[in-house]
mmCIF file of N, CA, C and O in Angstrom:
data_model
loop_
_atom_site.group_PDB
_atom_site.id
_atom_site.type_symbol
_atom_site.label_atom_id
_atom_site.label_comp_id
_atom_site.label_asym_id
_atom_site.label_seq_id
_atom_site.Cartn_x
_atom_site.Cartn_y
_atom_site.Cartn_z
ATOM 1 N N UNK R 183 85.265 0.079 150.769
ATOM 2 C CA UNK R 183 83.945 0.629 151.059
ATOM 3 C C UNK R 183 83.085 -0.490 151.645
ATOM 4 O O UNK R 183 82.970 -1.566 151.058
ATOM 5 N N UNK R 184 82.393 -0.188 152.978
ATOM 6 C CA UNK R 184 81.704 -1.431 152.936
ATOM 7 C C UNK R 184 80.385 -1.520 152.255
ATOM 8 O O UNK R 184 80.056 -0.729 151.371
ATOM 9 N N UNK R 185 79.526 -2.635 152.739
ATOM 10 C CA UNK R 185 78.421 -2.711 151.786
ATOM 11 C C UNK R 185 77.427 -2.251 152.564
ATOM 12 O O UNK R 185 77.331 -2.607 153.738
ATOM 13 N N UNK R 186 76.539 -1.369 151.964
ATOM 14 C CA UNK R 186 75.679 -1.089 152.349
ATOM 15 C C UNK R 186 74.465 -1.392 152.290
ATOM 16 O O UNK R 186 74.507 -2.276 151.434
ATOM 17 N N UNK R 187 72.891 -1.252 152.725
ATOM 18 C CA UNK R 187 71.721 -1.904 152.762
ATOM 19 C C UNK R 187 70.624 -0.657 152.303
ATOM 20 O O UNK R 187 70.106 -0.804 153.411
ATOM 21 N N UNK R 188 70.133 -0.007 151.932
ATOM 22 C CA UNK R 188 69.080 1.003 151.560
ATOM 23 C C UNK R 188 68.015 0.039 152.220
ATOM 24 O O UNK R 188 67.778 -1.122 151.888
ATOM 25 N N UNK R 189 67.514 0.667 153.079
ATOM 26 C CA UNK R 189 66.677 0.710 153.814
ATOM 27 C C UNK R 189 65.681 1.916 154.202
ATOM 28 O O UNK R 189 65.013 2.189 155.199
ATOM 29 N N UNK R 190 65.970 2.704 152.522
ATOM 30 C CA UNK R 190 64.955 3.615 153.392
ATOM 31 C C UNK R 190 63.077 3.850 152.385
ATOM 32 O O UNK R 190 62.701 3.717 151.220
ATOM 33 N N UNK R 191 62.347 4.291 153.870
ATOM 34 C CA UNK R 191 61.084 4.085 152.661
ATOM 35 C C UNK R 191 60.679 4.838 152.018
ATOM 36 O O UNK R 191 60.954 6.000 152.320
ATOM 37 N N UNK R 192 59.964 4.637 151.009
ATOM 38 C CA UNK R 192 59.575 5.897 149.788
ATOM 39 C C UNK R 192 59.283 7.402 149.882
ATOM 40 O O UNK R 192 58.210 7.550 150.467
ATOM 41 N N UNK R 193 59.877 8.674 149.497
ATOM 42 C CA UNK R 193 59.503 9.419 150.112
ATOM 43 C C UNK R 193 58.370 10.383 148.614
ATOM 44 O O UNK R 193 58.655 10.675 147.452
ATOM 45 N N UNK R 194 57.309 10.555 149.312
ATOM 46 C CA UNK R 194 55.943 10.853 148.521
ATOM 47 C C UNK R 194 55.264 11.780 149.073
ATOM 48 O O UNK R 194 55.555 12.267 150.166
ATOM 49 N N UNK R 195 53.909 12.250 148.097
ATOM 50 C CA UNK R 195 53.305 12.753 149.313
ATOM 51 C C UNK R 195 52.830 12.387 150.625
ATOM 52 O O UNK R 195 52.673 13.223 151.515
ATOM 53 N N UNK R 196 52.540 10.847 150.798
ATOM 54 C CA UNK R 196 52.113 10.127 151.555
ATOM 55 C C UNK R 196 53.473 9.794 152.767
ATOM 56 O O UNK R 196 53.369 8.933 153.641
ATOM 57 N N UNK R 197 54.567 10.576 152.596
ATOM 58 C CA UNK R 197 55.582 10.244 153.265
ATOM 59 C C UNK R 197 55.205 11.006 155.077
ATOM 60 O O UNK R 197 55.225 12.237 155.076
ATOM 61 N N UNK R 198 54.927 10.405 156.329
ATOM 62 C CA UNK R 198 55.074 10.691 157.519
ATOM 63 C C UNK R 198 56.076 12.124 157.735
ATOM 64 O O UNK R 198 57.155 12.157 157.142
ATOM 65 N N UNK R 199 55.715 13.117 158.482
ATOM 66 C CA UNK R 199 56.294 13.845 158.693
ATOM 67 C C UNK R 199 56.493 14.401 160.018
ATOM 68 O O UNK R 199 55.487 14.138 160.676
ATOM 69 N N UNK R 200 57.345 15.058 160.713
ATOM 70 C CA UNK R 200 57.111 15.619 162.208
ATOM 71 C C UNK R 200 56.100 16.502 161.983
ATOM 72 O O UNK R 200 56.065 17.166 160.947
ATOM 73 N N UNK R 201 55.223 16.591 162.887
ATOM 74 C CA UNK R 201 53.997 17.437 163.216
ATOM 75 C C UNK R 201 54.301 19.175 162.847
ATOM 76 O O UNK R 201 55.286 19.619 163.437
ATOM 77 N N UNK R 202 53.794 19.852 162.232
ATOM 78 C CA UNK R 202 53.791 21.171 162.001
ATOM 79 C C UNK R 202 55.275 21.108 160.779
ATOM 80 O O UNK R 202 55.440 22.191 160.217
ATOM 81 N N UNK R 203 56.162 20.131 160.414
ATOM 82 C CA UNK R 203 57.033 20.190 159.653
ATOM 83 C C UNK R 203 56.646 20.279 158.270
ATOM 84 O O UNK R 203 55.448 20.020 158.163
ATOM 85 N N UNK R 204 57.215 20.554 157.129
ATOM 86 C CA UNK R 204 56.839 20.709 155.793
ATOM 87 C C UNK R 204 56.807 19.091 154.970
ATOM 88 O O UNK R 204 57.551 18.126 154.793
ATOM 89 N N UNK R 205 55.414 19.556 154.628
ATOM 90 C CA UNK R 205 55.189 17.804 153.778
ATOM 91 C C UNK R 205 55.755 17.932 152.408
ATOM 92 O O UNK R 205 55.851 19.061 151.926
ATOM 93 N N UNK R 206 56.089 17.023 151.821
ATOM 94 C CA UNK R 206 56.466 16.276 150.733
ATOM 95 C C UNK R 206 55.285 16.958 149.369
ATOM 96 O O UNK R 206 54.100 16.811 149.071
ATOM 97 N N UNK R 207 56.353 17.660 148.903
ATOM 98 C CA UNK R 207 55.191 17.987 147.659
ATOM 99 C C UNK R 207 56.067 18.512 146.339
ATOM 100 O O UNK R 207 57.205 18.980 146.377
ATOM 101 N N UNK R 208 55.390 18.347 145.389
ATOM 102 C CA UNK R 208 55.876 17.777 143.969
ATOM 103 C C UNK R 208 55.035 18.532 143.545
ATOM 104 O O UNK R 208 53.976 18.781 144.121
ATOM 105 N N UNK R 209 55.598 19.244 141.899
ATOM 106 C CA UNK R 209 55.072 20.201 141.136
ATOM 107 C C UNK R 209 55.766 19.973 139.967
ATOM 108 O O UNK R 209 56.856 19.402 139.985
ATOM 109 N N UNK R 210 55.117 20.458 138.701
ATOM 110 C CA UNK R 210 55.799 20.323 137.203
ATOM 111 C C UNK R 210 56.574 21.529 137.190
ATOM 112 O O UNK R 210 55.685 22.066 137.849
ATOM 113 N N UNK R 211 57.317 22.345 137.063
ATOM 114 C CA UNK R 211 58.671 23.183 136.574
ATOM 115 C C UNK R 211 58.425 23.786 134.767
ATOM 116 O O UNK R 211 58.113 24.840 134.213
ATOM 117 N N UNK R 212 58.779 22.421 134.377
ATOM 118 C CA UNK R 212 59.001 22.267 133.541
ATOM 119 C C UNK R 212 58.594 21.204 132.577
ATOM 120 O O UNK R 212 58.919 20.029 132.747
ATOM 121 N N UNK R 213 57.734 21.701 131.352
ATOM 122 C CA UNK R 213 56.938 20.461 130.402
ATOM 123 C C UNK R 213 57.613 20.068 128.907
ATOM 124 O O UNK R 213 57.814 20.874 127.999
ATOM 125 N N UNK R 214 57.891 18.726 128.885
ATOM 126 C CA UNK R 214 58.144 18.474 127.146
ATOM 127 C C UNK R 214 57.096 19.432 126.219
ATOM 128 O O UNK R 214 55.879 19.597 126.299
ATOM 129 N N UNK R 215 57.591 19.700 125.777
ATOM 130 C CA UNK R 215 57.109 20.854 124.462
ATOM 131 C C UNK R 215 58.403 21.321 123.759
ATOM 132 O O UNK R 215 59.584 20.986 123.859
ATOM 133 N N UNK R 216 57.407 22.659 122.644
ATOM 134 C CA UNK R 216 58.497 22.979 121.559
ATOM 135 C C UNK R 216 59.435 23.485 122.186
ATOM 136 O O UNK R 216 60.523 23.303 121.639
ATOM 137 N N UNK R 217 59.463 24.115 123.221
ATOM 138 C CA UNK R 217 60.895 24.906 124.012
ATOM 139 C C UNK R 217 61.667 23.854 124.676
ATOM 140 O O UNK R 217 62.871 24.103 124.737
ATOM 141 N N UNK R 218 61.351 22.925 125.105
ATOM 142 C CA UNK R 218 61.786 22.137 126.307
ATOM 143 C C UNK R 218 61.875 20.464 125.818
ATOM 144 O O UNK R 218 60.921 20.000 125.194
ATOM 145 N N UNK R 219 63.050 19.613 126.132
ATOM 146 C CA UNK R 219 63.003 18.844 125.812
ATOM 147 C C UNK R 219 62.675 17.905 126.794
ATOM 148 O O UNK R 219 62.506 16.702 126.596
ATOM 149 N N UNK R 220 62.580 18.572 127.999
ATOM 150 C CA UNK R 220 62.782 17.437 128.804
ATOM 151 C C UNK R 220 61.074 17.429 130.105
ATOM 152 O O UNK R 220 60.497 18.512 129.998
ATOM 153 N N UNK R 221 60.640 16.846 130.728
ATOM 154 C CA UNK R 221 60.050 17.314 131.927
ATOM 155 C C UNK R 221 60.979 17.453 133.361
ATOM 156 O O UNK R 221 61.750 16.637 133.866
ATOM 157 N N UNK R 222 60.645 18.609 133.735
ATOM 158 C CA UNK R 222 61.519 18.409 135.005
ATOM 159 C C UNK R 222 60.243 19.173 136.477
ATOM 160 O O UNK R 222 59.414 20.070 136.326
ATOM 161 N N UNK R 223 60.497 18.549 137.488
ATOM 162 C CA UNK R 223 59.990 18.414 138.621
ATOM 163 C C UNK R 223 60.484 19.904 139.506
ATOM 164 O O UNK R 223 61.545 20.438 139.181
ATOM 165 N N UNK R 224 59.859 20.340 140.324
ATOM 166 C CA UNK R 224 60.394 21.018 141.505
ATOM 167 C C UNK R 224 59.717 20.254 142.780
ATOM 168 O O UNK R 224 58.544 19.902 142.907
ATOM 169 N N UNK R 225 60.916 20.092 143.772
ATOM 170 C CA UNK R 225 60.269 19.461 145.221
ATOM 171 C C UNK R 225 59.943 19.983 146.407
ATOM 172 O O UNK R 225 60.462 21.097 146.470
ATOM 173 N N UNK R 226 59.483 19.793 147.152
ATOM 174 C CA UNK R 226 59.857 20.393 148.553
ATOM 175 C C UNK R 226 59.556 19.786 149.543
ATOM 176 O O UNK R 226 58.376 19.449 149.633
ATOM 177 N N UNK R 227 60.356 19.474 150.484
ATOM 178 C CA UNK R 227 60.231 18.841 151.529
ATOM 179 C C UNK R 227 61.422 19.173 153.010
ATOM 180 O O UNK R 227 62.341 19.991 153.015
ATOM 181 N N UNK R 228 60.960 18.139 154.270
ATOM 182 C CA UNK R 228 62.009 18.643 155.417
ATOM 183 C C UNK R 228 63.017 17.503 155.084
ATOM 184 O O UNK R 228 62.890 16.509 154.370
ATOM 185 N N UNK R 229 64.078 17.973 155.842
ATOM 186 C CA UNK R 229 65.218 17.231 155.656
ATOM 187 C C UNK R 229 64.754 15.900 156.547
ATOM 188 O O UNK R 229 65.394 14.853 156.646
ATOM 189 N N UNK R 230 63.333 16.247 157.238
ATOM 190 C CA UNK R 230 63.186 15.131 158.071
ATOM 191 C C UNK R 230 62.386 14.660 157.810
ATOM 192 O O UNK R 230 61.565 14.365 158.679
ATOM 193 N N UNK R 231 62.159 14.303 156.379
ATOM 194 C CA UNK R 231 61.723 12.987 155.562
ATOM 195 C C UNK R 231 61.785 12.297 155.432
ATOM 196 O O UNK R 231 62.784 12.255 154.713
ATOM 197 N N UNK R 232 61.278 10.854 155.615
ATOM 198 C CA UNK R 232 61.871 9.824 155.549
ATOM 199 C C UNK R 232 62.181 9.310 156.592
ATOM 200 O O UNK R 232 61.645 9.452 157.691
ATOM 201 N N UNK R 233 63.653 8.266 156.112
ATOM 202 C CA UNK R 233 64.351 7.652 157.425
ATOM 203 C C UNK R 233 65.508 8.871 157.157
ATOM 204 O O UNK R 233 65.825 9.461 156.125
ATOM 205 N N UNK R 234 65.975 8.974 158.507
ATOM 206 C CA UNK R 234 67.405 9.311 158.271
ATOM 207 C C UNK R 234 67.679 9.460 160.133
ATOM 208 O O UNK R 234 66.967 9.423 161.137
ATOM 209 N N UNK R 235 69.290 9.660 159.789
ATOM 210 C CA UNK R 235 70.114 10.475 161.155
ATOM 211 C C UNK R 235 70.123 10.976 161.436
ATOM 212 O O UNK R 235 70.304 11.547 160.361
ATOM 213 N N UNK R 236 70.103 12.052 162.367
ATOM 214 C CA UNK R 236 70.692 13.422 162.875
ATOM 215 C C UNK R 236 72.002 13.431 163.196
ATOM 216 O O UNK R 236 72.428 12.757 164.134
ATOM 217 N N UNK R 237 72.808 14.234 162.410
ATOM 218 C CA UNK R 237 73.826 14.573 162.546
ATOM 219 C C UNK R 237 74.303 15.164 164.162
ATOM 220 O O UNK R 237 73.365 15.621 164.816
ATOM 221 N N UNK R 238 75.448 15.179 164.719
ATOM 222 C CA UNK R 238 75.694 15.776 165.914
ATOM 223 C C UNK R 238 75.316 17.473 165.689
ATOM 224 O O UNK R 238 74.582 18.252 166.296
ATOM 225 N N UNK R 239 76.209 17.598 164.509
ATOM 226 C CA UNK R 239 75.525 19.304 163.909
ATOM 227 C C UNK R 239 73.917 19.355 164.821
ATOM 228 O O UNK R 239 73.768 20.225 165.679
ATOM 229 N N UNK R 240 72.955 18.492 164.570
ATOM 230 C CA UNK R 240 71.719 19.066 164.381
ATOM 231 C C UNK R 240 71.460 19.288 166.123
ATOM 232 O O UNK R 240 70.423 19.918 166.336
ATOM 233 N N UNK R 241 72.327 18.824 167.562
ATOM 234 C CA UNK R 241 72.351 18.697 168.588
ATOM 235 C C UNK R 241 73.275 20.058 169.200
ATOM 236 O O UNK R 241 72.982 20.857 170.089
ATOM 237 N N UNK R 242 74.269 19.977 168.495
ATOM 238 C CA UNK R 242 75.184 21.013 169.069
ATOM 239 C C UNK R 242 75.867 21.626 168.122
ATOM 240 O O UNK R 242 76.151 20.872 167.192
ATOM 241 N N UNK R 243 76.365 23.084 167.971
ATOM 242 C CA UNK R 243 76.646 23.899 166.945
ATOM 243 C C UNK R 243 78.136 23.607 166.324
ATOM 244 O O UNK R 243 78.684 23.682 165.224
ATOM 245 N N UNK R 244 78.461 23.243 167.613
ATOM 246 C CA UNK R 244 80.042 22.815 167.254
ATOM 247 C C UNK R 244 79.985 21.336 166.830
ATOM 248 O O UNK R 244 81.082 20.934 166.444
ATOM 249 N N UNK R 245 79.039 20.455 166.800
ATOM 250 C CA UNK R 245 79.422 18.927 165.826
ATOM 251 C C UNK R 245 79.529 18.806 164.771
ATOM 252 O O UNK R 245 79.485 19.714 163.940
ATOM 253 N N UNK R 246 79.716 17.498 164.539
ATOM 254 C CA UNK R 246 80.091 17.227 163.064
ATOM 255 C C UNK R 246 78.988 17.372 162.018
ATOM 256 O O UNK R 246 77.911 17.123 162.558
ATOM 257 N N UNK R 247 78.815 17.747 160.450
ATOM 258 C CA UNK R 247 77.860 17.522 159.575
ATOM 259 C C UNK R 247 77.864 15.979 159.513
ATOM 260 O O UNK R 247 78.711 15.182 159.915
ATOM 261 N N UNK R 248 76.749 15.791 158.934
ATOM 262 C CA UNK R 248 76.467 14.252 158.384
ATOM 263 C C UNK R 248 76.985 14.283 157.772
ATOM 264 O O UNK R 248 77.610 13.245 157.993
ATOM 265 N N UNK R 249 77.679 14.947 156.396
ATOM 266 C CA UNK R 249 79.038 14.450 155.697
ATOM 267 C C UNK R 249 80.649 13.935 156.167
ATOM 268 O O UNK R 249 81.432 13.161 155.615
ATOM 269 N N UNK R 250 80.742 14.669 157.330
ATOM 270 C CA UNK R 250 81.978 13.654 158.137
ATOM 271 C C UNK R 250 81.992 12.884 158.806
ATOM 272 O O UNK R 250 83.002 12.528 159.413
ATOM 273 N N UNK R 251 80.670 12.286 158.929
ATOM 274 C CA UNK R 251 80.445 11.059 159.641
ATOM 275 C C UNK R 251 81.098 9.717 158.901
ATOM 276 O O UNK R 251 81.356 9.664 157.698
ATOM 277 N N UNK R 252 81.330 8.553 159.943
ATOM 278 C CA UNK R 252 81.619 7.565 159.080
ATOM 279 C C UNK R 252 80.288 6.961 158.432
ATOM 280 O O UNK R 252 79.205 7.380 158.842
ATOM 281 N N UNK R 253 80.339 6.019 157.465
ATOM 282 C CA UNK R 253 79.431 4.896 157.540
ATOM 283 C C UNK R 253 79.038 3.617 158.261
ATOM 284 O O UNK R 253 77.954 3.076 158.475
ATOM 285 N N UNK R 254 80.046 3.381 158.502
ATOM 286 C CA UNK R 254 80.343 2.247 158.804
ATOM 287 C C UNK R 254 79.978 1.617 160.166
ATOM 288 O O UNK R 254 79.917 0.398 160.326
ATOM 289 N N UNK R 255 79.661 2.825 161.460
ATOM 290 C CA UNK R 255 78.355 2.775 162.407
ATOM 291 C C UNK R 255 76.523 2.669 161.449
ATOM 292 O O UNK R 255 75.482 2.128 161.820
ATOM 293 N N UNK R 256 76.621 2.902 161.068
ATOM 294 C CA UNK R 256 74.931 2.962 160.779
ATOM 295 C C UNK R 256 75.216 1.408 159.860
ATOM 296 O O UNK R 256 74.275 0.831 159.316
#
């Protein structure tokens, strides 16, 4: 495996987004109390958050997903 670098920046509400795309937003679900042990989050955001790639998928119908890509270009 090679080594990799995380390089990517925080994604928040304050996270940059494409224009008219869906922003970054965070909500409680779920609260510690007598039913619940835990807190849990619901999110929502675009896949084009952040840093990332575009897959060939996202260019042409017939390319590859970002899961069969290598790593080892980026």
């Amino acid at each position: 495996m090679p080594k990799l670098w995380d390089i990517s920046p925080p994604v928040d509400a304050r996270a940059p987004v494409f224009p008219g795309d869906t922003a970054y937003a965070q909500r409680l679900h779920f609260a510690i109390g007598p039913q619940c042990p835990v807190n849990v989050h619901a999110i929502t955001l675009s896949p084009h958050t952040g840093a990332h790639a575009d897959a060939p998928l996202h260019y042409a119908s017939d390319g590859a997903p970002a899961g069969a890509l290598a790593l080892e270009p980026y």
